């Protein structure tokens, strides 16, 4: 089949979504989230398994109630740059906020990572979920949804403009002619927009893949719209097969409506597979994991995150869910609204909401290796995703998936048996964008001819 | 002798101060300034030679008239993070602007580099010289001197506060007690100052050296004052033996006047040594290098840099130096003022100023290996520096210095024969700062006892 499955790895360190007690697992080092050797090993394992990318999450606000893996971790680009020189093929996707960075700085850093990695950089654009982040950047209030998404769109446009500062043949380095740079191939940007004024040019040239790949994680209307306009990869919410189909079709349709090729946006769902020799053993293991994460204080703190770090412990746990609709705009509006709607509809107490809103996500990929491979094939064939962002509790579980499930996927022709390219774009099947100035020149030449 | 000489390496890539034609040397790869393997090799060579640190310069503004090594280069922290995992002892000092960064972002990135490198990070604080940089960050005008230096001081104070967010024993990771973090060991900053409001805490713990080492390059009054207040390393202007002595004594005196131990600020001068088997050969080589760099257009562009990227080519080259005093405040005020004073005093034409203001710096370290070692010993003994920031045109010239001059310095007891420590602070002889909150607690305990 021509449509290809993509696999990425999200290394958990000492924890992850619904894995807040992971640090207690004796196989997990307590400093995994700040140990560069842990990430190098994870990246090398992902590359050995022919995965498309390593995906590094981020956040910039904590307090003492936050889960272990939020508390202490490496900044994603610093991390990925160290990983880059220990790998050759795997993509390196780092999360960075468009709300709390400057386009010139961030474009430069991703351009540098793209050169260091030989064209394997990706940027997961986030607008920052935690409202408390604003207070680390001199602002009392987090910007509202519309402002954050408007800024994100303009930010990506500016970054892409800066990344095209040099045409690919800008440096003849002709000793005899004493010409290092051909000045006609260096371009200022002179962007003036609603959120940014950036003159440029950027002092970094393009990599083998032209520009870093843009990822996004759009769930809300604004998020989906941003993704359809600029994203080349998406981290999708997952859920049931039907909801995943709906999301997939919606994103592809929106992308086409912006005049883009819908194949040039790759949709990844989160998969925390639980694989064991038998289906029964895998299901038992999944129940154990869910039980381990049953910590009411932690659930309350995470619930509060969706409402701007609101302290729910001040309310009676067994009274009806309090009226916090006014706080929804502050945090993750889509998540908060869903929580409120469900609490009203099912008449839930705060305790019930906290327990059910815990971010343990039921994985569709639970069972024996064959069961999991079957499930991946079914979902992939049903138009629910282009790739899976895989997360494992331990290095051992990653290795078991790679040794047992990946070969079945390969036998079925679903997954590659060797890398197609050395760049992230090449392996994702995304085109390498021609420099906009080169393109303009070629257009003028063609019209003139 | 107890006072120890320190050596750092400033890799030139395709060029450096007074080495603008270096890219034409057949031994220099045209992509050296964007090739991470070049930097890894330089760092490993520096470590093999027991140097204290690798030093990476930076700037964020270019136009087509800028020298080759400005045009296209890697962002320093991304670069150093990649170098970190290929070295074990050498310090990693990166340049970053306090004018065009946010303290929370930059503190996080240096803290990450410090963890990745096992306590070898250093930050060279610059306030940005090129006035054009402001236009890459939405500002029409570069901030004036006083604002830039006030912001730099407050920036360093905020970063240091953020770096102490976690006490060193903040993470008991006690599985039986279900305690990953001891919440009493996590501290908000809640800084409110003239330039910044930053709540914290930072989500990164301290490294083996406690905090990254602060470097600075103060020449002006404001710069010297900033250095004396917060710097632990300085890149000094050099010049003659007498001017270096004056600078050294002034900085040490100012540092003491702020209640700091003057041994805890290490002064490095720039040394681009020219070493050859005989003194005559070295002097001949130095003349060749100076002649190579004789390019009037380049000199005019560099002269303009000190006056806010002013285009001097619009003036008559052979008329008296134009009246540009009003532009001095915009660029590097100290440099610009010196140029104007000299032009007036000696009644120079624009051509004469451009040729003499070219930033070729005469090195004090030109000669045979013994001559250069003698000169280093004399200058070091005369109180002109604590260390030398060495720069070489090629890998071959670095290797020749390491093989010929370093052994003489070691025989004379001036330079180490093995690393004293695995951290940058340890090798520089700087103390590891006790976490401020731990210190406060210890003080209270002592007073209470």
Short mmCIF file of N, CA and C in Angstrom, two decimals, chain A residues 14 23-24 30 34 36 40 58-64 68-79 81-82 85-86 100-102 104-105 108-109 111-113 115-116 135-140 166 171-175 178-181 183 186 188 190 197-205 295, chain B residues 14 23-24 30 34 36 40 58-64 68-79 81-82 85-86 100-102 104-105 108-109 111-113 115-116 135-140 166 171-175 178-181 183 186 188 190 197-205 295:
data_model
loop_
_atom_site.label_atom_id
_atom_site.label_comp_id
_atom_site.label_asym_id
_atom_site.label_seq_id
_atom_site.Cartn_x
_atom_site.Cartn_y
_atom_site.Cartn_z
N UNK A 14 10.50 10.53 34.04
CA UNK A 14 9.93 10.03 35.30
C UNK A 14 8.40 10.09 35.30
N UNK A 23 7.63 7.49 38.48
CA UNK A 23 8.95 7.62 39.14
C UNK A 23 9.15 6.54 40.22
N UNK A 24 8.04 5.96 40.69
CA UNK A 24 8.16 4.94 41.73
C UNK A 24 8.52 3.57 41.17
N UNK A 30 15.51 8.06 39.00
CA UNK A 30 14.85 9.23 39.54
C UNK A 30 15.24 10.53 38.82
N UNK A 34 16.14 14.63 33.66
CA UNK A 34 17.22 15.61 33.50
C UNK A 34 18.54 14.94 33.08
N UNK A 36 20.71 13.55 30.19
CA UNK A 36 20.82 13.57 28.74
C UNK A 36 21.12 12.18 28.19
N UNK A 40 19.46 10.30 24.98
CA UNK A 40 20.27 9.78 23.87
C UNK A 40 19.94 8.30 23.65
N UNK A 58 6.87 20.00 26.73
CA UNK A 58 7.42 21.07 27.54
C UNK A 58 6.31 21.82 28.27
N UNK A 59 6.68 22.53 29.31
CA UNK A 59 5.82 23.52 29.95
C UNK A 59 6.73 24.41 30.76
N UNK A 60 6.24 25.58 31.12
CA UNK A 60 7.12 26.56 31.75
C UNK A 60 6.55 27.09 33.06
N UNK A 61 5.60 26.38 33.60
CA UNK A 61 5.06 26.80 34.90
C UNK A 61 4.92 25.58 35.78
N UNK A 62 5.36 25.69 36.99
CA UNK A 62 5.15 24.61 37.97
C UNK A 62 4.81 25.21 39.33
N UNK A 63 4.18 24.39 40.14
CA UNK A 63 4.22 24.59 41.58
C UNK A 63 4.40 23.21 42.21
N UNK A 64 4.50 23.17 43.52
CA UNK A 64 4.89 21.92 44.19
C UNK A 64 3.86 20.81 44.02
N UNK A 68 5.76 14.73 38.95
CA UNK A 68 7.23 14.66 38.96
C UNK A 68 7.86 15.09 37.63
N UNK A 69 7.28 14.65 36.53
CA UNK A 69 7.94 14.90 35.24
C UNK A 69 7.81 16.34 34.77
N UNK A 70 6.92 17.12 35.39
CA UNK A 70 6.86 18.55 35.10
C UNK A 70 7.92 19.33 35.89
N UNK A 71 8.24 18.83 37.06
CA UNK A 71 8.98 19.64 38.03
C UNK A 71 10.38 20.00 37.57
N UNK A 72 11.04 19.05 36.93
CA UNK A 72 12.47 19.21 36.70
C UNK A 72 12.80 18.52 35.39
N UNK A 73 12.99 19.34 34.35
CA UNK A 73 13.31 18.74 33.07
C UNK A 73 14.12 19.68 32.20
N UNK A 74 14.74 19.10 31.18
CA UNK A 74 15.61 19.87 30.30
C UNK A 74 14.79 20.66 29.29
N UNK A 75 15.29 21.83 28.94
CA UNK A 75 14.65 22.66 27.91
C UNK A 75 14.77 21.89 26.58
N UNK A 76 13.65 21.77 25.81
CA UNK A 76 13.63 20.85 24.66
C UNK A 76 14.71 21.07 23.60
N UNK A 77 15.01 22.32 23.22
CA UNK A 77 15.98 22.49 22.14
C UNK A 77 17.40 22.19 22.60
N UNK A 78 17.70 22.54 23.85
CA UNK A 78 19.02 22.20 24.39
C UNK A 78 19.17 20.68 24.41
N UNK A 79 18.11 20.01 24.85
CA UNK A 79 18.08 18.55 24.89
C UNK A 79 18.29 17.96 23.49
N UNK A 81 19.45 19.19 20.74
CA UNK A 81 20.72 19.48 20.11
C UNK A 81 21.78 18.48 20.58
N UNK A 82 21.74 18.14 21.87
CA UNK A 82 22.68 17.14 22.39
C UNK A 82 22.40 15.77 21.78
N UNK A 85 23.66 14.84 17.64
CA UNK A 85 24.95 14.33 17.16
C UNK A 85 25.16 12.86 17.51
N UNK A 86 24.19 12.26 18.20
CA UNK A 86 24.28 10.82 18.52
C UNK A 86 23.30 10.00 17.69
N UNK A 100 5.43 32.90 24.54
CA UNK A 100 6.49 33.40 25.42
C UNK A 100 7.88 33.27 24.81
N UNK A 101 7.96 33.52 23.49
CA UNK A 101 9.25 33.60 22.83
C UNK A 101 9.18 34.73 21.81
N UNK A 102 10.35 35.16 21.33
CA UNK A 102 10.44 36.11 20.22
C UNK A 102 10.73 35.33 18.95
N UNK A 104 12.49 35.97 16.30
CA UNK A 104 13.87 35.95 15.81
C UNK A 104 14.71 34.95 16.60
N UNK A 105 14.60 35.01 17.94
CA UNK A 105 15.34 34.06 18.79
C UNK A 105 14.98 32.61 18.47
N UNK A 108 15.98 31.27 15.04
CA UNK A 108 17.41 31.01 15.03
C UNK A 108 17.77 29.69 15.68
N UNK A 109 17.12 29.42 16.81
CA UNK A 109 17.45 28.20 17.55
C UNK A 109 17.00 26.97 16.77
N UNK A 111 16.59 26.84 13.51
CA UNK A 111 17.44 26.77 12.32
C UNK A 111 18.78 26.14 12.68
N UNK A 112 19.31 26.48 13.86
CA UNK A 112 20.58 25.89 14.30
C UNK A 112 20.43 24.39 14.52
N UNK A 113 19.36 24.00 15.21
CA UNK A 113 19.11 22.57 15.43
C UNK A 113 18.96 21.85 14.09
N UNK A 115 20.40 22.63 11.26
CA UNK A 115 21.72 22.44 10.66
C UNK A 115 22.51 21.37 11.41
N UNK A 116 22.47 21.44 12.75
CA UNK A 116 23.23 20.48 13.56
C UNK A 116 22.78 19.05 13.28
N UNK A 135 3.20 34.88 34.47
CA UNK A 135 3.89 35.56 35.57
C UNK A 135 5.40 35.30 35.57
N UNK A 136 5.84 34.37 34.75
CA UNK A 136 7.29 34.20 34.57
C UNK A 136 7.83 35.10 33.47
N UNK A 137 6.91 35.80 32.80
CA UNK A 137 7.30 36.68 31.69
C UNK A 137 6.75 38.09 31.87
N UNK A 138 6.56 38.50 33.11
CA UNK A 138 6.24 39.89 33.38
C UNK A 138 4.80 40.29 33.15
N UNK A 139 3.94 39.31 32.84
CA UNK A 139 2.54 39.63 32.57
C UNK A 139 1.66 39.06 33.68
N UNK A 140 0.76 39.87 34.18
CA UNK A 140 -0.12 39.40 35.24
C UNK A 140 -1.14 38.41 34.71
N UNK A 166 18.35 33.20 3.45
CA UNK A 166 19.37 32.86 2.46
C UNK A 166 18.81 31.89 1.43
N UNK A 171 26.04 31.15 -0.93
CA UNK A 171 27.46 31.22 -0.56
C UNK A 171 28.37 30.55 -1.60
N UNK A 172 28.72 31.28 -2.65
CA UNK A 172 29.64 30.68 -3.62
C UNK A 172 31.03 30.43 -3.02
N UNK A 173 31.43 31.23 -2.02
CA UNK A 173 32.75 31.08 -1.41
C UNK A 173 33.83 30.94 -2.48
N UNK A 174 33.82 31.90 -3.37
CA UNK A 174 34.73 31.89 -4.52
C UNK A 174 35.99 32.67 -4.14
N UNK A 175 37.07 31.96 -3.90
CA UNK A 175 38.30 32.59 -3.41
C UNK A 175 38.89 33.52 -4.47
N UNK A 178 37.04 36.59 -4.64
CA UNK A 178 36.93 37.22 -3.32
C UNK A 178 35.46 37.42 -2.92
N UNK A 179 34.61 36.44 -3.24
CA UNK A 179 33.17 36.52 -2.94
C UNK A 179 32.76 35.34 -2.06
N UNK A 180 32.50 35.62 -0.80
CA UNK A 180 31.99 34.57 0.08
C UNK A 180 30.49 34.45 -0.09
N UNK A 181 29.81 35.60 0.03
CA UNK A 181 28.35 35.67 -0.10
C UNK A 181 27.97 36.37 -1.40
N UNK A 183 25.43 38.71 -2.51
CA UNK A 183 24.49 39.54 -1.74
C UNK A 183 23.07 39.54 -2.29
N UNK A 186 20.66 37.11 -0.32
CA UNK A 186 20.34 37.35 1.10
C UNK A 186 19.17 38.32 1.15
N UNK A 188 16.16 40.49 3.37
CA UNK A 188 15.50 40.98 4.58
C UNK A 188 14.04 40.53 4.56
N UNK A 190 11.49 42.28 6.77
CA UNK A 190 10.72 43.52 6.98
C UNK A 190 9.25 43.25 7.26
N UNK A 197 7.03 42.96 14.70
CA UNK A 197 7.79 43.72 13.70
C UNK A 197 9.19 43.12 13.68
N UNK A 198 9.54 42.50 12.58
CA UNK A 198 10.83 41.80 12.51
C UNK A 198 11.49 42.11 11.17
N UNK A 199 12.67 42.73 11.22
CA UNK A 199 13.33 43.16 9.99
C UNK A 199 14.10 42.02 9.32
N UNK A 200 14.85 41.23 10.11
CA UNK A 200 15.73 40.24 9.52
C UNK A 200 16.88 40.91 8.82
N UNK A 201 17.68 40.18 8.02
CA UNK A 201 17.58 38.74 7.78
C UNK A 201 18.09 37.91 8.96
N UNK A 202 17.73 36.63 8.94
CA UNK A 202 18.28 35.69 9.91
C UNK A 202 19.71 35.35 9.51
N UNK A 203 20.57 35.17 10.52
CA UNK A 203 21.98 34.85 10.22
C UNK A 203 22.26 33.35 10.24
N UNK A 204 21.32 32.57 9.75
CA UNK A 204 21.50 31.12 9.65
C UNK A 204 20.92 30.67 8.30
N UNK A 205 21.66 29.82 7.61
CA UNK A 205 21.20 29.33 6.31
C UNK A 205 20.30 28.11 6.48
N UNK A 295 -4.50 8.90 42.74
CA UNK A 295 -4.02 9.77 43.83
C UNK A 295 -4.88 11.04 43.78
N UNK B 14 35.02 30.36 10.07
CA UNK B 14 35.53 30.95 8.83
C UNK B 14 36.09 32.36 9.02
N UNK B 23 38.29 32.76 5.54
CA UNK B 23 37.59 31.74 4.74
C UNK B 23 38.34 31.39 3.46
N UNK B 24 39.25 32.29 3.03
CA UNK B 24 40.00 32.02 1.80
C UNK B 24 41.18 31.07 2.02
N UNK B 30 34.64 25.90 4.10
CA UNK B 30 33.75 27.05 3.89
C UNK B 30 32.52 27.01 4.79
N UNK B 34 29.12 26.66 10.51
CA UNK B 34 27.82 26.01 10.71
C UNK B 34 27.96 24.48 10.80
N UNK B 36 28.75 21.42 13.03
CA UNK B 36 28.88 21.04 14.44
C UNK B 36 30.10 20.15 14.66
N UNK B 40 32.91 20.33 17.61
CA UNK B 40 33.21 19.17 18.46
C UNK B 40 34.72 18.89 18.43
N UNK B 58 28.85 35.68 19.57
CA UNK B 58 27.55 35.74 18.92
C UNK B 58 27.22 37.17 18.51
N UNK B 59 26.28 37.28 17.59
CA UNK B 59 25.63 38.56 17.29
C UNK B 59 24.35 38.21 16.56
N UNK B 60 23.43 39.16 16.50
CA UNK B 60 22.11 38.85 15.97
C UNK B 60 21.67 39.82 14.89
N UNK B 61 22.63 40.51 14.33
CA UNK B 61 22.29 41.42 13.24
C UNK B 61 23.35 41.28 12.16
N UNK B 62 22.90 41.20 10.94
CA UNK B 62 23.83 41.17 9.80
C UNK B 62 23.25 41.98 8.66
N UNK B 63 24.14 42.40 7.78
CA UNK B 63 23.73 42.73 6.42
C UNK B 63 24.83 42.19 5.51
N UNK B 64 24.64 42.36 4.23
CA UNK B 64 25.54 41.68 3.28
C UNK B 64 26.98 42.17 3.35
N UNK B 68 32.44 37.17 6.78
CA UNK B 68 31.91 35.82 6.56
C UNK B 68 31.46 35.14 7.86
N UNK B 69 32.22 35.29 8.93
CA UNK B 69 31.90 34.52 10.14
C UNK B 69 30.70 35.07 10.89
N UNK B 70 30.27 36.28 10.55
CA UNK B 70 29.03 36.80 11.13
C UNK B 70 27.80 36.29 10.38
N UNK B 71 27.98 36.07 9.11
CA UNK B 71 26.82 35.89 8.23
C UNK B 71 26.00 34.65 8.55
N UNK B 72 26.69 33.58 8.88
CA UNK B 72 26.01 32.29 8.95
C UNK B 72 26.66 31.48 10.04
N UNK B 73 25.98 31.41 11.21
CA UNK B 73 26.60 30.64 12.28
C UNK B 73 25.54 30.07 13.21
N UNK B 74 25.95 29.09 13.99
CA UNK B 74 25.03 28.39 14.89
C UNK B 74 24.77 29.23 16.14
N UNK B 75 23.56 29.15 16.65
CA UNK B 75 23.21 29.81 17.90
C UNK B 75 24.03 29.16 19.01
N UNK B 76 24.68 29.98 19.89
CA UNK B 76 25.68 29.43 20.82
C UNK B 76 25.19 28.31 21.75
N UNK B 77 24.01 28.42 22.34
CA UNK B 77 23.60 27.37 23.30
C UNK B 77 23.25 26.07 22.60
N UNK B 78 22.65 26.17 21.43
CA UNK B 78 22.37 24.97 20.65
C UNK B 78 23.69 24.29 20.30
N UNK B 79 24.65 25.10 19.88
CA UNK B 79 25.99 24.60 19.54
C UNK B 79 26.63 23.90 20.75
N UNK B 81 25.42 22.74 23.52
CA UNK B 81 24.74 21.56 24.02
C UNK B 81 25.17 20.33 23.22
N UNK B 82 25.32 20.52 21.92
CA UNK B 82 25.78 19.40 21.08
C UNK B 82 27.21 19.03 21.42
N UNK B 85 28.11 16.68 25.10
CA UNK B 85 28.14 15.23 25.29
C UNK B 85 29.35 14.57 24.62
N UNK B 86 30.18 15.37 23.96
CA UNK B 86 31.39 14.83 23.35
C UNK B 86 32.64 15.24 24.11
N UNK B 100 17.99 41.27 24.46
CA UNK B 100 16.99 40.66 23.57
C UNK B 100 16.64 39.23 23.96
N UNK B 101 16.57 38.98 25.27
CA UNK B 101 16.07 37.71 25.78
C UNK B 101 15.20 37.98 27.00
N UNK B 102 14.41 36.98 27.39
CA UNK B 102 13.67 37.02 28.65
C UNK B 102 14.44 36.22 29.68
N UNK B 104 13.52 34.32 32.13
CA UNK B 104 13.05 32.96 32.43
C UNK B 104 13.52 31.98 31.34
N UNK B 105 13.33 32.36 30.09
CA UNK B 105 13.79 31.52 28.97
C UNK B 105 15.28 31.26 29.03
N UNK B 108 16.57 29.17 31.95
CA UNK B 108 16.24 27.76 31.72
C UNK B 108 17.22 27.10 30.77
N UNK B 109 17.55 27.82 29.71
CA UNK B 109 18.43 27.22 28.70
C UNK B 109 19.84 27.02 29.27
N UNK B 111 20.56 26.70 32.46
CA UNK B 111 20.45 25.65 33.49
C UNK B 111 20.43 24.27 32.83
N UNK B 112 19.76 24.15 31.68
CA UNK B 112 19.73 22.88 30.96
C UNK B 112 21.12 22.51 30.45
N UNK B 113 21.81 23.49 29.86
CA UNK B 113 23.18 23.23 29.40
C UNK B 113 24.07 22.83 30.57
N UNK B 115 23.19 21.23 33.29
CA UNK B 115 22.91 19.84 33.64
C UNK B 115 23.47 18.88 32.59
N UNK B 116 23.24 19.22 31.32
CA UNK B 116 23.69 18.33 30.23
C UNK B 116 25.20 18.16 30.26
N UNK B 135 15.74 46.00 15.55
CA UNK B 135 14.70 45.85 14.52
C UNK B 135 14.34 44.39 14.26
N UNK B 136 15.13 43.48 14.80
CA UNK B 136 14.73 42.07 14.75
C UNK B 136 13.83 41.69 15.92
N UNK B 137 13.65 42.65 16.83
CA UNK B 137 12.84 42.39 18.03
C UNK B 137 11.75 43.43 18.22
N UNK B 138 11.28 43.97 17.12
CA UNK B 138 10.10 44.84 17.19
C UNK B 138 10.37 46.24 17.68
N UNK B 139 11.64 46.62 17.88
CA UNK B 139 11.93 47.95 18.40
C UNK B 139 12.65 48.77 17.35
N UNK B 140 12.20 49.99 17.15
CA UNK B 140 12.83 50.84 16.15
C UNK B 140 14.20 51.31 16.60
N UNK B 166 15.42 25.41 43.28
CA UNK B 166 15.46 24.15 44.03
C UNK B 166 16.71 24.09 44.90
N UNK B 171 14.82 16.78 46.10
CA UNK B 171 14.16 15.59 45.54
C UNK B 171 14.54 14.32 46.30
N UNK B 172 13.87 14.04 47.43
CA UNK B 172 14.18 12.78 48.12
C UNK B 172 13.77 11.55 47.30
N UNK B 173 12.76 11.68 46.43
CA UNK B 173 12.29 10.55 45.61
C UNK B 173 12.12 9.31 46.48
N UNK B 174 11.39 9.49 47.57
CA UNK B 174 11.18 8.43 48.56
C UNK B 174 9.92 7.65 48.18
N UNK B 175 10.12 6.46 47.63
CA UNK B 175 8.99 5.68 47.13
C UNK B 175 8.07 5.25 48.26
N UNK B 178 6.02 8.00 49.30
CA UNK B 178 5.32 8.63 48.17
C UNK B 178 5.66 10.12 48.03
N UNK B 179 6.93 10.45 48.24
CA UNK B 179 7.38 11.85 48.16
C UNK B 179 8.49 11.96 47.13
N UNK B 180 8.18 12.57 45.98
CA UNK B 180 9.23 12.82 44.98
C UNK B 180 9.95 14.12 45.34
N UNK B 181 9.15 15.17 45.55
CA UNK B 181 9.69 16.50 45.88
C UNK B 181 9.38 16.84 47.33
N UNK B 183 8.40 19.77 49.20
CA UNK B 183 7.92 21.09 48.74
C UNK B 183 8.55 22.27 49.49
N UNK B 186 11.45 23.97 47.39
CA UNK B 186 11.16 24.64 46.12
C UNK B 186 10.74 26.07 46.42
N UNK B 188 9.68 30.04 45.11
CA UNK B 188 9.33 31.06 44.12
C UNK B 188 10.33 32.21 44.24
N UNK B 190 9.45 35.61 42.79
CA UNK B 190 8.60 36.81 42.93
C UNK B 190 9.40 38.10 42.81
N UNK B 197 9.54 41.53 35.84
CA UNK B 197 8.68 40.91 36.86
C UNK B 197 8.69 39.41 36.57
N UNK B 198 9.24 38.64 37.45
CA UNK B 198 9.37 37.20 37.22
C UNK B 198 9.00 36.44 38.49
N UNK B 199 7.96 35.60 38.40
CA UNK B 199 7.48 34.91 39.59
C UNK B 199 8.31 33.67 39.92
N UNK B 200 8.65 32.86 38.90
CA UNK B 200 9.29 31.59 39.19
C UNK B 200 8.29 30.64 39.84
N UNK B 201 8.74 29.49 40.34
CA UNK B 201 10.12 29.00 40.30
C UNK B 201 10.51 28.48 38.93
N UNK B 202 11.83 28.31 38.74
CA UNK B 202 12.33 27.67 37.52
C UNK B 202 12.12 26.16 37.64
N UNK B 203 11.81 25.52 36.53
CA UNK B 203 11.57 24.08 36.54
C UNK B 203 12.82 23.27 36.17
N UNK B 204 13.99 23.75 36.63
CA UNK B 204 15.25 23.02 36.42
C UNK B 204 16.07 23.11 37.71
N UNK B 205 16.64 22.00 38.11
CA UNK B 205 17.44 21.96 39.34
C UNK B 205 18.89 22.37 39.06
N UNK B 295 41.18 45.18 3.24
CA UNK B 295 40.06 45.27 2.30
C UNK B 295 39.25 46.49 2.71
#
